XYZ file of C-alpha atoms in Angstrom:
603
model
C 151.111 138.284 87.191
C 152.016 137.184 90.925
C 151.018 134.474 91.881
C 148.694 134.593 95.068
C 149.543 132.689 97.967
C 147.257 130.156 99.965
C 145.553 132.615 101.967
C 142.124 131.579 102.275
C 140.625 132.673 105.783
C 137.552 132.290 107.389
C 136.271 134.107 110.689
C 137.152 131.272 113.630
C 134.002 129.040 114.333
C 134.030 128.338 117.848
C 134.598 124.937 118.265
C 138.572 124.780 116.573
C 139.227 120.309 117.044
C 138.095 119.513 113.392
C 136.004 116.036 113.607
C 137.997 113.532 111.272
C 136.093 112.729 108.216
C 137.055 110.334 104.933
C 137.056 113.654 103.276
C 140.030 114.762 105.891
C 141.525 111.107 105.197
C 141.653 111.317 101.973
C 143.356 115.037 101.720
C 145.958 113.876 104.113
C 146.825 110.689 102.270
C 147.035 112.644 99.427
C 149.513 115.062 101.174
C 151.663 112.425 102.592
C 152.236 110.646 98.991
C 152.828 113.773 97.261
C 149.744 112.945 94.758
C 149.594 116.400 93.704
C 153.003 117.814 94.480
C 154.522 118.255 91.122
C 151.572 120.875 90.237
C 152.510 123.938 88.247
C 149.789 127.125 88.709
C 150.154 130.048 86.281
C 148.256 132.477 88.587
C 145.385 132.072 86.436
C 143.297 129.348 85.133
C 144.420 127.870 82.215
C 145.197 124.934 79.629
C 148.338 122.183 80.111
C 150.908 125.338 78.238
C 149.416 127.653 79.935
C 150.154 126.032 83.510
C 153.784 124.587 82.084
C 154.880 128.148 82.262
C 153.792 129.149 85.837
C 155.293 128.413 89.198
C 154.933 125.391 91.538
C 151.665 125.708 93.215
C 152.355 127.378 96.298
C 148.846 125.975 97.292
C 148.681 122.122 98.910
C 145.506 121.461 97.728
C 142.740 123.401 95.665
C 139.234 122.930 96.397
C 136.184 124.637 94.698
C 132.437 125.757 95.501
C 130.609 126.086 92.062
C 127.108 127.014 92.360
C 125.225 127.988 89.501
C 123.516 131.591 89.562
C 119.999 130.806 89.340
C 118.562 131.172 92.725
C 119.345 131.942 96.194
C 122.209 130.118 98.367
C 120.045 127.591 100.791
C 121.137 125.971 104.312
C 123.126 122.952 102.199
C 124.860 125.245 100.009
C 126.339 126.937 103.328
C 127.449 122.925 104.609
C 129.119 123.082 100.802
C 130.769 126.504 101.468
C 132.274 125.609 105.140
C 133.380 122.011 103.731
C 135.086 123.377 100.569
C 136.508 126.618 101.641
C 137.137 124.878 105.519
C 139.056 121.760 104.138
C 141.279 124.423 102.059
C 141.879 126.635 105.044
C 142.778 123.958 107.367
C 145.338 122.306 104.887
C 147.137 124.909 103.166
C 145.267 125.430 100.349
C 142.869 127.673 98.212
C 139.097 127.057 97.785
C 137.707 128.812 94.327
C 134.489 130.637 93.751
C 133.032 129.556 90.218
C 130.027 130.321 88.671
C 128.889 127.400 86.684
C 126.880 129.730 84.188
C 126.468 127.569 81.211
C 122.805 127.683 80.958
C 122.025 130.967 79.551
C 118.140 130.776 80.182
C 118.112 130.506 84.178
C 120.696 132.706 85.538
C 120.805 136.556 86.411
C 123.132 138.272 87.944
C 121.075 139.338 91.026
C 122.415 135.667 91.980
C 125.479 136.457 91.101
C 125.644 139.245 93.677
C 123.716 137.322 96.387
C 126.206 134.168 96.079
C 129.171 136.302 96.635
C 127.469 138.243 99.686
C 126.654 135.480 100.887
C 130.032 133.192 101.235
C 131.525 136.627 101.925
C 129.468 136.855 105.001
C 129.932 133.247 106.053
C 133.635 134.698 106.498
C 135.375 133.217 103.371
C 137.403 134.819 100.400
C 138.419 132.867 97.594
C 140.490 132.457 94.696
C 144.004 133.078 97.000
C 143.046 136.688 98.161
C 140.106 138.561 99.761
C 139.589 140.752 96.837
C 139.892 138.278 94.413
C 137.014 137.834 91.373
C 135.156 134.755 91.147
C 135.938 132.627 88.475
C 133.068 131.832 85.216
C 132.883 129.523 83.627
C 131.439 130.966 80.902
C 134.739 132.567 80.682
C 135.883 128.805 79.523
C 133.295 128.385 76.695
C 136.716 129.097 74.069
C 138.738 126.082 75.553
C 135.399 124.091 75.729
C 135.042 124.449 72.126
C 138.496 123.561 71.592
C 138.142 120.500 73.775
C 135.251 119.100 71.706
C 136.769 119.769 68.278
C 139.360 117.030 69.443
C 136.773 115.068 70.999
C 135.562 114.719 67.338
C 138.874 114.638 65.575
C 140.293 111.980 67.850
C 137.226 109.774 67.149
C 135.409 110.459 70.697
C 132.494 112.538 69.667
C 129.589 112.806 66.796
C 127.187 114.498 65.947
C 123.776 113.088 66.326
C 120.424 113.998 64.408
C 118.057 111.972 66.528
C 114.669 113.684 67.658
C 115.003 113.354 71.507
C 112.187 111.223 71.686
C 114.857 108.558 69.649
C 117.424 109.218 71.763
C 115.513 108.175 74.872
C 114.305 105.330 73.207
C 117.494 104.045 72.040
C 119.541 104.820 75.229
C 118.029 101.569 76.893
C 117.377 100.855 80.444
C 118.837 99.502 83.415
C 117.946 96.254 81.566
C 118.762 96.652 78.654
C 121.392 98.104 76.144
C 121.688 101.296 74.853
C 121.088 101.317 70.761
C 123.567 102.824 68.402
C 122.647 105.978 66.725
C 122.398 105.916 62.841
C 124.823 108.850 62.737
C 127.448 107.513 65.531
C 129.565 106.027 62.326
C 130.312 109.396 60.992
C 133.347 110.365 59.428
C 135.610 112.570 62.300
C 135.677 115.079 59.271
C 132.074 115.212 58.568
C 131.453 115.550 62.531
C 133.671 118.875 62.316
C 131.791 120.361 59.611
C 128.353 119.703 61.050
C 130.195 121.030 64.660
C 131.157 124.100 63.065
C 127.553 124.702 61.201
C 125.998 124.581 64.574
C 128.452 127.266 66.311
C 127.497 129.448 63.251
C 123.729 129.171 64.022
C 122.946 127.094 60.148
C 120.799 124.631 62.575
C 117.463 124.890 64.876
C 117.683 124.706 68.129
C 117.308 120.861 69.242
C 118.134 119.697 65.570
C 121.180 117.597 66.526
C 123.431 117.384 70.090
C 127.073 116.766 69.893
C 127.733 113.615 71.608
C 130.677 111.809 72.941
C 131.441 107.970 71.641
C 131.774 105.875 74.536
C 129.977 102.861 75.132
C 126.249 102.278 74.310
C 126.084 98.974 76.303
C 127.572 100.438 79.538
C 125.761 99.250 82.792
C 126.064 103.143 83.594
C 123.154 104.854 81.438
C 125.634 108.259 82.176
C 128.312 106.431 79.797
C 126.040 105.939 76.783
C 127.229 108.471 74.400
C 126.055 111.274 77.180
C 125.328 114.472 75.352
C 127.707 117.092 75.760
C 126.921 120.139 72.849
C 123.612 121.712 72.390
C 122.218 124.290 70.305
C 120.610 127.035 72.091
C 119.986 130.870 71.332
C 119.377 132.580 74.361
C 121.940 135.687 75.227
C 124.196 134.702 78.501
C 124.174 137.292 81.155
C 128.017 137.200 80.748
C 129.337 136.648 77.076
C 125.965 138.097 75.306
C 125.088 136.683 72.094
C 128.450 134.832 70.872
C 127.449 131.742 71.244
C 124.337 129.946 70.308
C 125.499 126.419 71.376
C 126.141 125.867 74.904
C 127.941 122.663 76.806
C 126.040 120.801 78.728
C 127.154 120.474 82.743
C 128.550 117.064 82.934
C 131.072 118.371 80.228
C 132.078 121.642 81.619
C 132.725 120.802 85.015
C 135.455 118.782 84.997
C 137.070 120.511 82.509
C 136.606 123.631 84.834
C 138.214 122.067 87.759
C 140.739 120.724 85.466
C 141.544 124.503 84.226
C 141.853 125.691 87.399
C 144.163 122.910 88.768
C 141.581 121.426 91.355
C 142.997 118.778 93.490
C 139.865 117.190 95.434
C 136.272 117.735 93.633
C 134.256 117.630 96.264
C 130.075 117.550 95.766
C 127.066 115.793 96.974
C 126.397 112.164 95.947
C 123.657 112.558 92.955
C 126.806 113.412 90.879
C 128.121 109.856 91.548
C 127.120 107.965 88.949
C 128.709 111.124 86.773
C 132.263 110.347 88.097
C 133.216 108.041 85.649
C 132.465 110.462 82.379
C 134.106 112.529 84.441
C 137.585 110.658 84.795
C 136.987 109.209 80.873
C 136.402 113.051 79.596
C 139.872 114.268 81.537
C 141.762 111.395 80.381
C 141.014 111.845 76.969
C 142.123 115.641 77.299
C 144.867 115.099 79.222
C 146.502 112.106 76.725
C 145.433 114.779 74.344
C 147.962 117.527 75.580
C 144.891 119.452 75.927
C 145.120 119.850 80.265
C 148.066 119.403 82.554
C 147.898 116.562 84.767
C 147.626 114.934 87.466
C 144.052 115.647 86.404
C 141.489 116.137 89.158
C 139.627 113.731 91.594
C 135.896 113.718 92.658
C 134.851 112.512 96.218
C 131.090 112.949 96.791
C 129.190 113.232 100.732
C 125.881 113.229 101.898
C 123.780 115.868 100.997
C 122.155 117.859 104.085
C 119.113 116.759 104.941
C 117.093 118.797 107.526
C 113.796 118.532 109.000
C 110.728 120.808 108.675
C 112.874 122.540 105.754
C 112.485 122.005 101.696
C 115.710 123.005 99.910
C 114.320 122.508 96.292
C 115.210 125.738 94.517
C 111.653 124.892 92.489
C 109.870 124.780 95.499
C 111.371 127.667 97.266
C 110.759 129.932 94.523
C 106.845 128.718 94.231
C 107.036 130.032 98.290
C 108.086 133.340 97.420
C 105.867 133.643 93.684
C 102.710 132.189 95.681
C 103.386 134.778 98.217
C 103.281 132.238 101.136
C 106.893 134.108 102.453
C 107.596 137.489 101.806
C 110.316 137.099 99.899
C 114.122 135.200 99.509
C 115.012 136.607 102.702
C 111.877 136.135 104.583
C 113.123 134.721 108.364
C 111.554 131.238 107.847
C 113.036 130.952 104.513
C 116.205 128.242 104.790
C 118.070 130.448 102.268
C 121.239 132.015 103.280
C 119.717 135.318 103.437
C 116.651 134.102 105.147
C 118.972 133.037 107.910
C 120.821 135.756 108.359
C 117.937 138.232 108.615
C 116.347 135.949 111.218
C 119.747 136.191 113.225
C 121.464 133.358 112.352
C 125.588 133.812 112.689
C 128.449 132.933 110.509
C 129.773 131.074 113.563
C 126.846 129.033 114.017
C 126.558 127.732 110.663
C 130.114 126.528 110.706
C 129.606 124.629 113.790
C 127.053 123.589 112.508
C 128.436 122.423 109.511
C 131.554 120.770 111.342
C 129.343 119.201 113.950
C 126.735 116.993 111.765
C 129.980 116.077 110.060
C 130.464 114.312 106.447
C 129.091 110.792 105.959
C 128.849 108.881 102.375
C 125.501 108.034 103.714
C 121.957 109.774 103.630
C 120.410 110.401 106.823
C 118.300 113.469 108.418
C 119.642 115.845 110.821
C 116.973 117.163 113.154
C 116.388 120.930 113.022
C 116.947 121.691 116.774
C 120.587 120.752 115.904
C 120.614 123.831 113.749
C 119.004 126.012 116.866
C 121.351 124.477 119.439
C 124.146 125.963 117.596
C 123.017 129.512 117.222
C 122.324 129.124 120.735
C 125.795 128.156 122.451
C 126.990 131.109 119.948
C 124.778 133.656 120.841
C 124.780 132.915 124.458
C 128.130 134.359 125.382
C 127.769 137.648 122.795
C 123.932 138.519 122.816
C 123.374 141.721 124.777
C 120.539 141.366 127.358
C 117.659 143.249 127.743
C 113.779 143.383 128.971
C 111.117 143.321 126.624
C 107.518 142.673 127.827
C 105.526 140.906 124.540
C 101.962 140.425 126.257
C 101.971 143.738 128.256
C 99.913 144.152 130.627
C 100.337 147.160 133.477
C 101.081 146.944 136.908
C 100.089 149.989 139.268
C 102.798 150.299 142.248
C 99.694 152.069 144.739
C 102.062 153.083 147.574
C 104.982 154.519 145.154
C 104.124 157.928 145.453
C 103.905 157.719 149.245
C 107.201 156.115 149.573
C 108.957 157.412 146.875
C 107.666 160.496 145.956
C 105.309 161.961 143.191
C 106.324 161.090 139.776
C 110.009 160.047 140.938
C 111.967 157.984 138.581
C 114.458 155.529 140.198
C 117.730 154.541 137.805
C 118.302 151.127 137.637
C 121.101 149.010 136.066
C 122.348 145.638 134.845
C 124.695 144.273 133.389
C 124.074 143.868 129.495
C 126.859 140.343 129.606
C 126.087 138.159 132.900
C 129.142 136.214 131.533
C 131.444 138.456 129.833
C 134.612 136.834 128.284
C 137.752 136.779 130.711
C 139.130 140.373 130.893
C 136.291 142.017 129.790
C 133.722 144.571 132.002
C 130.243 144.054 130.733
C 128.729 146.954 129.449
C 125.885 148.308 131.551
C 122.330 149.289 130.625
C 120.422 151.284 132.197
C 116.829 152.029 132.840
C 114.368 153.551 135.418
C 111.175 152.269 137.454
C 108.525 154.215 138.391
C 105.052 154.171 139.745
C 103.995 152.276 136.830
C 105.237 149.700 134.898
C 104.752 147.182 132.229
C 104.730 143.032 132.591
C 104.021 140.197 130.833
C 100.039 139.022 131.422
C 101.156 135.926 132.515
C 103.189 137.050 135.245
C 99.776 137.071 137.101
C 97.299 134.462 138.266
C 93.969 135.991 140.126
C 93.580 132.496 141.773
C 97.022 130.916 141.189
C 97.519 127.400 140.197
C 99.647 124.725 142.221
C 103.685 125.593 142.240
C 102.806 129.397 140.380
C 105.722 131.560 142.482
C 104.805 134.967 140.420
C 102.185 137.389 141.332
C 98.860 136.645 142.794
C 97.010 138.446 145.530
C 99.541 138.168 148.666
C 102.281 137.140 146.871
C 106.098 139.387 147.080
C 108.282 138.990 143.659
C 111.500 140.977 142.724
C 111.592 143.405 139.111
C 114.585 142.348 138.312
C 116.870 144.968 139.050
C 114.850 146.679 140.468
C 112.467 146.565 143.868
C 110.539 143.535 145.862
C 107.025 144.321 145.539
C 103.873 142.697 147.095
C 100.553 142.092 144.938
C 97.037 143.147 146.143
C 95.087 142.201 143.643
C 93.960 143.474 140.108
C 91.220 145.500 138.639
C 89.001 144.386 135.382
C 86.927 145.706 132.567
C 83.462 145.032 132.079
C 83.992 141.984 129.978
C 86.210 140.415 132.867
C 89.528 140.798 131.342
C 92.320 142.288 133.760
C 93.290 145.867 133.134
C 95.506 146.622 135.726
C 97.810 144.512 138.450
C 97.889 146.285 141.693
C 100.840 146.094 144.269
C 102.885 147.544 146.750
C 106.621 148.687 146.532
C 108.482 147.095 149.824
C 110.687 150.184 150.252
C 114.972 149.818 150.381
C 115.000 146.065 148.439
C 116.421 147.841 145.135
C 118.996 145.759 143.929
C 122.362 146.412 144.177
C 121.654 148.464 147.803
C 122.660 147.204 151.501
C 118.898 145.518 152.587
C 118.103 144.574 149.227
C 118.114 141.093 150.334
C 116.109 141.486 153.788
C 113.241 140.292 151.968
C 113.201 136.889 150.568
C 111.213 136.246 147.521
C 110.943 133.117 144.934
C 110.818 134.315 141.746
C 112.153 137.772 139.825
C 109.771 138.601 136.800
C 111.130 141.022 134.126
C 109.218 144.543 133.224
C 109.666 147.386 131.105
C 108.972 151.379 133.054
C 105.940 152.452 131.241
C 108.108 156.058 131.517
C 111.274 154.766 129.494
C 109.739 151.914 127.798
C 109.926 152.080 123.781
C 106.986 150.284 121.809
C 108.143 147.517 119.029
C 107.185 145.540 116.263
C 108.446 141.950 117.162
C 108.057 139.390 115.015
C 107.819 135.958 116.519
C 108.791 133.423 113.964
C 108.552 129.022 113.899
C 109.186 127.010 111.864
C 107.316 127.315 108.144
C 106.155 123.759 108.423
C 104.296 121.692 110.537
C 105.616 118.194 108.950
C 109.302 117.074 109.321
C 109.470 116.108 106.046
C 107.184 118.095 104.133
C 107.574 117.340 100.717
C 108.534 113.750 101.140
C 106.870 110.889 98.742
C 105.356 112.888 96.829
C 103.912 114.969 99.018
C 102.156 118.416 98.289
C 104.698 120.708 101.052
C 102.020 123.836 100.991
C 99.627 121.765 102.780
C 102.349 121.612 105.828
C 102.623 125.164 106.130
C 102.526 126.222 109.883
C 99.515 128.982 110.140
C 101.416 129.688 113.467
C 104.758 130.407 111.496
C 104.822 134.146 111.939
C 103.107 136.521 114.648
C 103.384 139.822 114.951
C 102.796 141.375 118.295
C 103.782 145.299 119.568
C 105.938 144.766 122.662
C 107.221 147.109 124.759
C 111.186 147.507 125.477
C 113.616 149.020 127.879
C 115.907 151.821 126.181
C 118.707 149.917 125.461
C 116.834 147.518 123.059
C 115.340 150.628 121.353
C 118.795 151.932 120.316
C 120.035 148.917 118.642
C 121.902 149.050 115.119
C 120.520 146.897 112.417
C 121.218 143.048 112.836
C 122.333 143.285 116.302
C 121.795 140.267 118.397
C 119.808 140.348 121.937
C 118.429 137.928 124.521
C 115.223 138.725 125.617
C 115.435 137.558 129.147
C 112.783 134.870 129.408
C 111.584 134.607 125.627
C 115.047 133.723 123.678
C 117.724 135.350 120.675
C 116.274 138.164 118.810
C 118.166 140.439 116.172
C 117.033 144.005 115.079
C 115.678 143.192 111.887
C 118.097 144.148 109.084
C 115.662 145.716 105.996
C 112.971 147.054 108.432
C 114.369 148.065 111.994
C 115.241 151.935 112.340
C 115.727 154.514 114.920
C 112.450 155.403 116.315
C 110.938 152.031 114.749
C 112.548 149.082 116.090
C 111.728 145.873 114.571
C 112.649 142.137 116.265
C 112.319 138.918 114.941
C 112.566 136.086 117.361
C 115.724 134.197 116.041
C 115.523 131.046 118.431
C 113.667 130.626 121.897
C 115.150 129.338 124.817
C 115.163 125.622 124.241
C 113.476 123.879 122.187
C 109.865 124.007 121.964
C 109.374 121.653 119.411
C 111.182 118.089 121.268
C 109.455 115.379 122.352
């Protein structure tokens, strides 16, 4: 087998000066004392022999990201991704996709799918090549096996018949010591047996765990004789029905990073107070012969935490069961797929990622962080257009005198006021007629103080197109305006010699009613109303924003009506919107309002 070379690549984010981080520190200490330098890799994951035989590792470090498949990838899983597969690219090194599948009841492989779509699209490949299959570690359950019949045979593990209710009892608390089990004095023979009895399915689920001997008194409740074997029938999604015990996570993992040669274990800090079963269980199995050294090291951060957003995979999936979203992918939904359909880049979830940085400390980032970055990326490759959202028409009375009956004028602009150096923006193009289509607060009957749009007297430009001066309006019975009336001032197009004779101080944006297109927009905030929704205790569904999602039929210029599927736009004057992905299709163009502006939510 070749062996695959360090080749993990990422689409560019666009800030390129990486913030330094203890993370960074720690990875370039590591490189200057050669900590991992005498590394062997096989090409393949694999036991100490199995690595003995292979090559030096042609990669300087290997990082993983090893989610488990049982839900949908959410906002701090993509911080994960761009740390773990970022720190990789940036040193020389390979990040691995793994799917920690060792719980046979929760996981499906529609997660499966969705997790590798979804660090695909953040612009990563993994496992030293783009094509590359993710790593299981259900694929691992053998060597797992093999690893805890030597736990038991070098005197580290037991079995133990204790009802869990006993086990809790006797584990002890912070203040206390843990109590010996009756059956931690076991015989390493009569361990095996039992062992073996429960991988050929002679006991009930629960009956007995396989435990490792450690310390009972520990001041770390994770080092009393943690649990690492249970018995459970339930077919995998991956190996079936051969097994019917299964290891339990604190076991596995290190023995998959081990496997696959991992250099820096990097996850968030709940798993600290796991590190040191971690370092005791790759010790033993390294003095054992059992993994190649040096083994492995684990360095937890911060977990993200971001306002008006729940990341609980519990919680999330009561959202889309309870029908308050639409589904995984709904637009408010912080899942990976709920921010992409709502228009949310690659790039501006790795700035984002680099820019609230990694801290060993908790703390909560404010969600207009998140919007500021889509922002600055969007605003130098969105495609402009005019879309009128609260349409309400405006009669030019004079047109057909000065234009001519029916006469549509072309217009133009330029679809990139900013394009990048060496690039001609592309042009859009659209006409004006005698009648078109602005927003209904563009007007003011009796105008309050500072209002520079239309009111009775008052000229304004269409951008791109003409100056025009209002006269007034005209109203349905109920009082509600129907119509804005006004007058065309004749050779002010823009673009044309005069076109600045008449001075004007404001330009409101419009949509011909001859070329306009009607769409579905969909005008999304955020789901909750609370910063920190489901904080002490709180019930989150009571913070739902009833506000979250509008849907209004705007009307848009032609350009805007021909857009592809997930295409990005600025709205002039309302914000980033992106052709919806599932729903938007030619002759039915669908928006959702990705971010506004600026931010509508600060202080």
């Amino acid at each position: 087998m070749s062996t695959p070379s360090p080749a993990n690549t990422a689409a560019a984010a666009p800030e390129t000066v990486k913030t330094s981080n203890f993370l960074r520190q720690i990875i370039e200490h590591d490189l200057d004392k050669g900590t991992y330098a005498t590394r062997r890799w096989a090409g393949t994951p694999g036991d100490a022999a199995h690595h003995a035989a292979g090559q030096p590792d042609p990669a300087k470090i290997r990082t993983r990201f090893p989610p488990e498949p049982n839900g949908y990838l959410h906002i701090g899983h993509a911080k994960s991704i761009c740390i773990n597969f970022g720190l990789a690219r940036d040193y020389g090194g390979i990040c691995h996709l793994r799917f920690d599948d060792t719980n046979p009841e929760k996981e499906d492989t529609e997660y499966v799918n969705s997790i590798i779509d979804a660090v695909k699209w953040l612009g990563f490949d993994w496992n030293g090549a783009p094509d590359a299959a993710p790593y299981q570690a259900s694929d691992y359950f053998g060597f797992m096996y093999r690893a805890a019949e030597y736990l038991i045979e070098s005197g580290h593990a037991y079995v133990d018949e204790q009802t869990t209710e006993q086990m809790r009892a006797n584990r002890g608390d912070f203040t206390k010591p843990g109590v010996d089990s009756p059956f931690r004095t076991r015989t390493p023979e009569e361990n095996l047996r039992i062992f073996r009895e429960m991988r050929d399915g002679e006991h009930e689920d629960g009956s007995m765990v396989l435990r490792a001997k450690i310390d009972m008194a520990s001041p770390n409740i994770n080092m009393r004789d943690p649990a690492i074997y249970r018995i459970r029938r339930a077919t995998h999604h991956h190996t079936g029905d051969t097994w019917c015990i299964y290891p339990m996570y604190t076991f596995a993992h290190p023995i998959e990073d081990a496997l696959e040669q991992i250099t820096h274990s990097l996850c968030t800090l709940e798993f600290e107070d796991q590190r040191p079963f971690y370092d005791w269980l790759l010790e033993r199995l390294t003095e054992g012969g059992l993994l190649a050294g040096p083994a492995p090291r684990q360095y937890e951060f911060a977990r993200l935490n971001l306002t008006y957003v729940i990341t609980s995979k519990r919680k999330l999936a009561q959202l889309v069961y309870d029908h308050k979203v639409s589904g995984w992918d709904d637009p408010r939904m912080p899942t990976i797929v709920g921010l992409r359909r709502r228009g949310y880049t690659p790039a501006a979830l790795q700035v984002f990622a680099d820019r609230i940085g990694v801290t060993k400390s908790d703390s909560w980032i404010d969600y207009s962080t998140l919007e500021g970055c889509l922002r600055e990326d969007l605003e130098l490759k969105a495609h402009r257009g005019m879309a009128v959202i609260n349409p309400v028409k405006l009669v030019l009375t004079n047109w057909d005198d000065v234009m001519g009956a029916g006469h549509l004028e072309p217009c133009s602009l330029p679809a990139l006021p900013h394009p990048p150096e060496g690039v001609e923006s592309p042009v859009r193009h659209f006409t004006i007629g005698k009648e078109v289509w602005i927003e209904r607060e563009d007007f003011e009957e009796v105008p309050p103080k500072g209002y520079k749009r239309l009111f009775p007297g008052n000229k304004v430009r269409l951008k791109g197109g003409y100056v025009i001066e209002c006269t007034g309006c005209t109203k349905d019975a109920a009082g509600t305006i129907t119509e804005v009336l006004a007058t065309v001032v004749p050779d002010t197009k823009s673009g044309t010699p005069g076109a600045d004779s008449v001075k004007v101080k404001a330009a409101i944006t419009w949509v011909g009613v001859a070329d306009g297109v009607n769409a579905e927009v969909r005008m999304y905030d955020r789901l909750f109303l609370d910063a920190h929704p489901d904080a002490g205790g709180k019930d989150f569904i009571e913070s739902l924003n009833p506000n979250s999602l509008k849907v209004v039929t705007a009307i848009v210029e032609p350009s805007l009506a021909n857009a592809a599927p997930d295409q990005k736009f600025q709205f002039e004057r309302h914000g980033y919107f992106v052709a919806d992905r599932v729903d938007h299709a030619a002759g039915k163009p669908v928006f959702n309002l990705a971010v506004g502006l600026k931010d509508s939510w600060g202080k």
